[in-house]
């Protein structure tokens, strides 16, 4: 059976080119949401959309859309997308692969005279990573009505900037109301960012659900004091208390024998001096679990531990919620389309859960959707060592092409 195929050189060339945009003086890839470096990536993506003859639309939270009206103008579009903002010292595939493969699918179909029954749209959602402005998946959360756009634009970043000001400054405070296009279906292609597909030698993942996410910022207040003269028994050591939380979370997750994961990714001490007992420790807690009840249990266990710690160490504890998303189940009919597409290409395919958060979990609020994964070497991501082979990248993009064709010719997920 002959298959359409994307232009692999064009896709791989663009992934490499976008991956070179936004490197800092040390060569690290850092394109934080609404930053100057992200603007450079946005501008390049928009220029590719224009070259492809697509209508470019930007909404008020800076989400970028490339719209191929084709036939069926006014019909709900098929939406394919992801994000192009990155974490700090990122790899080049996370998010960017899905956005560029989405554009590639549209250009391939346009170039082959394909007549879709409805518009096809490629989307790059703002601030998926949530590193500079919490929560993550913010652009797609606003787009799907989960967060008011005015409130989101007021978000203050870790650097004290305001998201709305930054979007205006980089020229991406768009006119469209978030949600201006309701997708008929949404499909997101993404690297797995975990070890499962590689370990099992499977090239395609049909993602049927995504785990719940809980982000919190914890502040512990003790007393600064002299590191040399203060007896241990007289200390209110915020640094030590924070360390107890980190080991509590890891030990509990490890002992649980469940998919629960816990991460303290950011931490800061005040006054942060070698010979001063920390008066304050501020750190973030990222808890995840595919089961909502277990995730709630983990949050409750942390809260109880913080109370105990406060009594035992004589420290003050305050907690700020940064993000909370329940687990999401994707559309089974689209998952089956992904499996059928892989089968037709003679590719093994595995149903799986996503450990990472994705825009697809937000768009699932307004449209049937699912995700396609391709293997990550060593399961590494959010790290410059992130890597997926060209063969797997091209195979994933061709699966996306097939799924979009089936959705566009009426083989609908129902
Ligand atoms: O946090 C996440 O899982 C995603 O990378 N934003
Ligand atoms: Mn991502
Ligand atoms: Mn990511």
Coordinates of C-alpha atoms and ligand atoms in Angstrom, one line a residue:
X1 CA 0.0 0.0 0.0
X2 CA 1.7 3.3 -1.1
X3 CA 1.6 6.0 1.5
X4 CA 1.9 9.7 1.3
X5 CA 5.1 10.9 3.0
X6 CA 6.2 14.2 4.4
X7 CA 9.3 16.0 3.1
X8 CA 11.7 14.6 5.7
X9 CA 14.6 16.9 4.7
X10 CA 12.4 20.0 5.2
X11 CA 11.1 18.8 8.6
X12 CA 14.5 17.8 9.9
X13 CA 16.1 21.0 8.6
X14 CA 13.6 23.1 10.4
X15 CA 13.9 21.2 13.7
X16 CA 17.7 21.8 13.5
X17 CA 17.2 25.5 12.5
X18 CA 14.7 26.2 15.3
X19 CA 16.9 24.3 17.7
X20 CA 19.7 26.8 17.0
X21 CA 17.5 29.8 17.8
X22 CA 17.7 31.2 21.3
X23 CA 21.1 29.9 22.5
X24 CA 22.7 31.9 25.4
X25 CA 26.4 32.8 25.7
X26 CA 27.2 29.3 26.9
X27 CA 25.4 27.7 24.0
X28 CA 22.5 26.6 26.1
X29 CA 19.0 26.6 24.4
X30 CA 16.8 28.9 26.5
X31 CA 13.6 30.2 24.9
X32 CA 11.5 31.0 28.0
X33 CA 7.9 32.1 27.3
X34 CA 7.6 35.7 25.9
X35 CA 11.4 36.3 26.2
X36 CA 13.5 38.0 23.5
X37 CA 14.9 34.6 22.5
X38 CA 11.5 33.1 22.2
X39 CA 10.4 36.0 20.0
X40 CA 13.2 35.0 17.6
X41 CA 11.7 31.4 17.5
X42 CA 8.2 32.8 17.1
X43 CA 9.2 35.1 14.3
X44 CA 10.9 32.2 12.4
X45 CA 7.9 30.0 12.8
X46 CA 5.5 32.7 11.6
X47 CA 7.8 33.2 8.5
X48 CA 7.5 29.5 7.7
X49 CA 3.7 29.8 8.1
X50 CA 3.6 32.7 5.7
X51 CA 5.9 31.0 3.2
X52 CA 3.4 28.1 3.3
X53 CA 0.6 30.5 2.3
X54 CA -1.3 29.9 5.6
X55 CA -3.4 32.5 7.3
X56 CA -1.6 33.5 10.5
X57 CA -3.6 34.4 13.6
X58 CA -2.4 35.3 17.1
X59 CA -4.7 35.4 20.1
X60 CA -4.5 37.5 23.2
X61 CA -2.4 35.1 25.2
X62 CA 0.1 34.9 22.2
X63 CA -0.9 31.5 20.9
X64 CA 0.0 31.3 17.2
X65 CA -2.1 29.6 14.6
X66 CA -1.4 28.7 10.9
X67 CA -4.7 28.2 9.2
X68 CA -5.2 26.2 6.0
X69 CA -8.8 27.0 5.0
X70 CA -8.9 24.7 2.0
X71 CA -12.4 23.4 1.7
X72 CA -15.1 23.5 4.4
X73 CA -14.4 27.0 5.4
X74 CA -16.4 27.7 8.6
X75 CA -16.3 24.0 9.6
X76 CA -14.6 23.2 12.9
X77 CA -10.9 22.6 12.0
X78 CA -8.6 19.8 12.7
X79 CA -5.9 21.2 15.0
X80 CA -2.4 19.8 15.2
X81 CA 0.2 21.5 17.5
X82 CA 2.3 21.8 20.5
X83 CA 4.7 24.5 21.8
X84 CA 8.0 26.2 20.9
X85 CA 9.0 27.7 24.3
X86 CA 11.6 25.7 26.2
X87 CA 13.0 25.0 29.6
X88 CA 16.5 26.2 30.6
X89 CA 19.3 24.4 28.8
X90 CA 16.7 22.5 26.7
X91 CA 16.8 19.9 24.0
X92 CA 15.7 20.8 20.5
X93 CA 12.7 18.4 20.1
X94 CA 10.4 19.0 23.1
X95 CA 7.3 20.8 21.7
X96 CA 9.1 22.0 18.5
X97 CA 8.9 18.6 16.9
X98 CA 5.1 18.6 17.1
X99 CA 4.7 22.1 15.9
X100 CA 7.0 21.7 12.9
X101 CA 5.6 18.3 12.0
X102 CA 2.1 19.8 12.1
X103 CA 3.3 22.5 9.6
X104 CA 5.0 19.8 7.6
X105 CA 1.8 17.8 7.3
X106 CA -0.1 20.8 6.1
X107 CA 2.5 21.7 3.5
X108 CA 2.7 18.1 2.3
X109 CA -1.0 17.9 1.9
X110 CA -1.3 21.3 0.2
X111 CA 1.6 20.4 -2.1
X112 CA -0.1 17.2 -3.1
X113 CA -3.4 18.9 -3.9
X114 CA -5.2 17.1 -1.1
X115 CA -8.7 18.5 -0.5
X116 CA -9.6 18.4 3.2
X117 CA -13.2 18.4 4.1
X118 CA -12.5 21.0 6.8
X119 CA -9.8 23.6 7.7
X120 CA -6.5 22.2 9.1
X121 CA -4.7 24.4 11.7
X122 CA -1.2 24.1 13.2
X123 CA -0.9 25.7 16.7
X124 CA 2.1 26.8 18.8
X125 CA 0.7 27.4 22.3
X126 CA 2.2 30.0 24.6
X127 CA 4.1 29.1 27.8
X128 CA 3.7 25.3 27.8
X129 CA 6.7 24.9 30.0
X130 CA 5.7 27.2 32.8
X131 CA 9.3 27.9 33.8
X132 CA 9.0 31.7 33.8
X133 CA 5.3 32.0 34.4
X134 CA 3.2 29.4 36.3
X135 CA 1.2 27.4 35.6
X136 CA 2.6 25.3 32.7
X137 CA 0.4 24.7 29.6
X138 CA -0.9 28.2 30.2
X139 CA -1.6 29.2 26.6
X140 CA -3.7 26.1 25.9
X141 CA -5.3 26.3 29.4
X142 CA -6.5 29.8 28.6
X143 CA -7.4 28.8 25.0
X144 CA -9.7 26.0 26.4
X145 CA -11.4 28.2 28.9
X146 CA -9.5 26.8 32.0
X147 CA -8.0 30.2 32.9
X148 CA -9.3 33.7 32.3
X149 CA -7.1 35.5 29.8
X150 CA -7.0 38.8 31.7
X151 CA -5.9 37.0 34.8
X152 CA -3.3 35.0 32.9
X153 CA -1.9 38.2 31.3
X154 CA -1.4 39.6 34.9
X155 CA 0.8 36.7 35.9
X156 CA 4.1 37.8 37.5
X157 CA 7.1 35.8 36.4
X158 CA 10.0 34.4 38.4
X159 CA 11.9 37.4 37.1
X160 CA 9.3 39.9 38.3
X161 CA 8.0 40.7 34.7
X162 CA 4.3 40.6 33.8
X163 CA 3.3 38.2 31.0
X164 CA 1.0 40.6 29.3
X165 CA 3.6 43.3 29.2
X166 CA 6.2 40.9 27.8
X167 CA 3.8 39.6 25.1
X168 CA 3.1 43.1 24.0
X169 CA 6.9 44.0 24.1
X170 CA 7.8 41.1 21.8
X171 CA 4.8 41.8 19.5
X172 CA 2.7 38.7 20.3
X173 CA -0.3 40.2 22.2
X174 CA -2.6 39.2 19.5
X175 CA -6.2 40.3 18.7
X176 CA -8.0 37.0 18.6
X177 CA -10.1 35.8 21.5
X178 CA -8.6 32.6 22.9
X179 CA -10.9 29.7 21.8
X180 CA -11.8 31.6 18.6
X181 CA -11.5 28.2 16.7
X182 CA -13.1 25.2 18.3
X183 CA -11.2 22.1 17.0
X184 CA -13.2 19.3 15.4
X185 CA -10.3 17.1 16.7
X186 CA -6.8 17.8 18.1
X187 CA -3.7 15.6 17.6
X188 CA -0.3 16.3 19.2
X189 CA 2.9 14.6 18.1
X190 CA 5.6 14.7 20.8
X191 CA 8.8 13.0 21.9
X192 CA 8.0 10.6 24.7
X193 CA 10.5 12.2 27.1
X194 CA 10.6 8.9 29.0
X195 CA 12.3 5.4 28.6
X196 CA 9.4 3.1 27.7
X197 CA 9.3 3.1 23.8
X198 CA 13.1 2.8 23.5
X199 CA 13.3 0.1 26.2
X200 CA 10.6 -2.0 24.4
X201 CA 11.9 -1.2 20.9
X202 CA 8.5 0.3 19.8
X203 CA 8.7 3.3 17.4
X204 CA 5.2 4.7 18.0
X205 CA 3.2 5.5 21.2
X206 CA -0.6 5.9 21.1
X207 CA -1.1 8.1 24.2
X208 CA -4.5 7.3 25.8
X209 CA -4.1 9.2 29.0
X210 CA -2.0 11.8 30.9
X211 CA -1.2 11.9 34.6
X212 CA -2.4 14.6 37.0
X213 CA 0.0 17.4 38.0
X214 CA 0.3 19.4 41.3
X215 CA 2.8 22.3 41.5
X216 CA 3.3 24.1 44.8
X217 CA 5.8 26.7 46.1
X218 CA 6.8 26.1 49.8
X219 CA 8.4 28.9 51.9
X220 CA 10.0 27.9 55.2
X221 CA 11.0 30.6 57.7
X222 CA 13.5 30.1 60.5
X223 CA 16.2 32.4 62.0
X224 CA 19.4 33.5 60.5
X225 CA 22.2 32.9 63.0
X226 CA 26.0 32.3 63.3
X227 CA 27.1 29.0 61.8
X228 CA 29.9 28.7 64.3
X229 CA 28.4 29.8 67.6
X230 CA 24.8 28.5 67.5
X231 CA 24.4 25.1 69.1
X232 CA 22.3 22.6 67.0
X233 CA 19.7 22.5 69.7
X234 CA 19.1 26.2 69.4
X235 CA 18.7 26.4 65.6
X236 CA 15.6 27.3 63.6
X237 CA 17.3 26.2 60.4
X238 CA 15.1 26.7 57.3
X239 CA 17.7 25.0 55.1
X240 CA 17.7 21.8 57.1
X241 CA 13.9 21.8 57.2
X242 CA 13.8 22.1 53.4
X243 CA 16.2 19.2 53.1
X244 CA 13.9 17.1 55.3
X245 CA 11.0 17.8 52.9
X246 CA 13.1 16.8 49.9
X247 CA 14.0 13.4 51.4
X248 CA 10.5 12.9 52.7
X249 CA 9.1 13.3 49.2
X250 CA 11.6 11.0 47.6
X251 CA 11.4 8.3 50.2
X252 CA 7.6 8.3 50.2
X253 CA 7.4 8.1 46.4
X254 CA 10.0 5.4 46.2
X255 CA 8.3 3.3 48.9
X256 CA 4.8 3.7 47.4
X257 CA 5.5 1.2 44.5
X258 CA 3.1 3.3 42.4
X259 CA 3.7 5.6 39.4
X260 CA 3.8 8.6 41.8
X261 CA 6.7 10.9 41.2
X262 CA 7.9 13.9 43.3
X263 CA 10.4 16.5 42.3
X264 CA 11.9 19.6 44.0
X265 CA 13.3 21.4 41.0
X266 CA 14.0 24.9 42.3
X267 CA 15.4 26.0 45.7
X268 CA 16.8 29.2 47.2
X269 CA 18.1 30.1 50.6
X270 CA 18.3 33.4 52.3
X271 CA 20.6 35.1 53.1
X272 CA 22.5 32.4 51.2
X273 CA 25.9 32.9 52.9
X274 CA 28.3 30.1 53.8
X275 CA 28.5 31.0 57.5
X276 CA 24.8 31.9 58.1
X277 CA 22.1 29.5 59.1
X278 CA 19.4 30.0 56.4
X279 CA 16.6 32.1 57.7
X280 CA 14.4 31.2 54.7
X281 CA 14.2 28.4 52.2
X282 CA 11.9 28.7 49.2
X283 CA 11.4 25.7 46.9
X284 CA 9.0 24.1 44.5
X285 CA 7.3 20.7 44.7
X286 CA 6.1 18.9 41.5
X287 CA 3.9 15.9 42.3
X288 CA 2.4 13.7 39.6
X289 CA 0.3 10.6 39.4
X290 CA -2.1 9.1 36.8
X291 CA -4.6 8.4 39.6
X292 CA -6.4 11.5 41.0
X293 CA -7.1 9.9 44.5
X294 CA -3.5 8.9 44.9
X295 CA -2.3 12.4 43.8
X296 CA -4.7 13.9 46.5
X297 CA -3.2 11.5 49.0
X298 CA 0.3 12.7 48.2
X299 CA -0.7 16.3 48.6
X300 CA -2.3 15.6 51.9
X301 CA 0.7 13.6 53.1
X302 CA 3.0 16.6 52.2
X303 CA 0.7 19.0 54.0
X304 CA 0.7 16.8 57.2
X305 CA 4.5 16.5 57.0
X306 CA 4.9 20.3 56.8
X307 CA 2.8 20.7 59.9
X308 CA 4.9 18.2 61.8
X309 CA 8.1 19.8 60.5
X310 CA 6.9 23.2 61.7
X311 CA 6.4 21.9 65.2
X312 CA 9.6 19.9 65.4
X313 CA 11.9 22.5 63.9
X314 CA 10.2 25.6 65.2
X315 CA 10.0 27.0 61.7
X316 CA 7.1 28.8 59.9
X317 CA 5.7 27.2 56.7
X318 CA 3.6 28.7 54.0
X319 CA 2.5 27.0 50.7
X320 CA 1.3 28.6 47.5
X321 CA -0.4 26.5 44.8
X322 CA 1.1 27.1 41.4
X323 CA -0.8 24.6 39.2
X324 CA -3.2 21.7 39.6
X325 CA -4.4 19.5 36.7
X326 CA -6.4 16.3 37.1
X327 CA -5.4 13.3 35.0
X328 CA -6.9 13.3 31.5
X329 CA -8.2 10.5 29.3
X330 CA -7.9 11.0 25.5
X331 CA -10.4 10.1 22.9
X332 CA -10.4 6.4 22.2
X333 CA -11.5 6.7 18.6
X334 CA -8.5 8.9 17.8
X335 CA -6.2 6.6 19.7
X336 CA -7.5 3.8 17.5
X337 CA -6.8 5.9 14.4
X338 CA -3.2 6.3 15.6
X339 CA -2.9 2.5 16.1
X340 CA -4.4 1.8 12.7
X341 CA -2.1 4.3 11.0
X342 CA 1.0 2.6 12.6
X343 CA -0.3 -0.8 11.6
X344 CA -0.8 0.2 8.0
X345 CA 2.8 1.4 7.9
X346 CA 4.0 -1.9 9.5
X347 CA 5.1 -0.1 12.6
X348 CA 4.7 -1.5 16.1
X349 CA 2.6 0.8 18.4
X350 CA 2.1 0.8 22.1
X351 CA -0.7 2.4 24.1
X352 CA 0.7 4.5 26.9
X353 CA 0.2 7.1 29.6
X354 CA 2.0 10.5 29.3
X355 CA 4.2 11.3 32.4
X356 CA 4.7 14.8 31.1
X357 CA 2.1 17.6 30.8
X358 CA 1.1 18.6 27.3
X359 CA -1.2 21.1 25.6
X360 CA -3.3 18.2 24.5
X361 CA -4.5 17.7 28.1
X362 CA -5.9 21.2 28.0
X363 CA -7.4 21.1 24.5
X364 CA -9.1 17.9 25.6
X365 CA -11.5 20.2 27.5
X366 CA -13.0 21.5 24.3
X367 CA -12.3 18.8 21.6
X368 CA -11.7 15.1 21.2
X369 CA -7.9 14.5 21.0
X370 CA -5.0 12.2 21.5
X371 CA -1.2 12.2 21.3
X372 CA 1.4 10.3 19.3
X373 CA 4.8 9.6 20.9
X374 CA 8.1 8.7 19.4
X375 CA 11.1 7.3 21.4
X376 CA 13.5 9.4 23.4
X377 CA 17.0 8.0 23.5
X378 CA 17.8 7.0 27.1
X379 CA 14.4 8.5 28.1
X380 CA 16.2 11.9 28.4
X381 CA 14.4 15.2 28.1
X382 CA 14.6 18.7 29.5
X383 CA 18.3 18.3 28.9
X384 CA 20.5 19.1 25.9
X385 CA 21.2 15.4 25.5
X386 CA 17.5 15.0 24.5
X387 CA 17.6 13.0 21.2
X388 CA 15.3 11.2 18.8
X389 CA 16.6 9.5 15.6
X390 CA 15.7 10.9 12.2
X391 CA 14.0 7.7 11.4
X392 CA 11.7 7.9 14.4
X393 CA 11.1 11.6 13.8
X394 CA 10.0 11.0 10.2
X395 CA 7.9 7.9 11.1
X396 CA 6.0 9.9 13.7
X397 CA 5.4 12.8 11.3
X398 CA 4.0 10.3 8.7
X399 CA 1.7 8.8 11.3
X400 CA 0.5 12.3 12.1
X401 CA 0.0 12.8 8.3
X402 CA -2.1 9.6 8.0
X403 CA -4.2 10.4 11.1
X404 CA -4.9 14.0 9.8
X405 CA -5.9 12.6 6.4
X406 CA -8.4 10.2 8.0
X407 CA -9.8 12.9 10.2
X408 CA -10.0 15.3 7.2
X409 CA -11.8 12.8 4.9
X410 CA -14.5 12.1 7.4
X411 CA -13.1 9.1 9.2
X412 CA -14.1 10.7 12.3
X413 CA -13.5 9.7 15.9
X414 CA -17.0 8.5 16.8
Ligands
LIG1 O1 5.9 20.0 33.1 C1 5.7 19.3 32.1 O2 5.4 18.1 32.2 C2 5.8 20.0 30.8 O3 7.1 19.8 30.3 N1 5.4 21.4 30.8
LIG2 MN1 6.5 19.6 25.7
LIG3 MN1 8.7 20.2 28.3

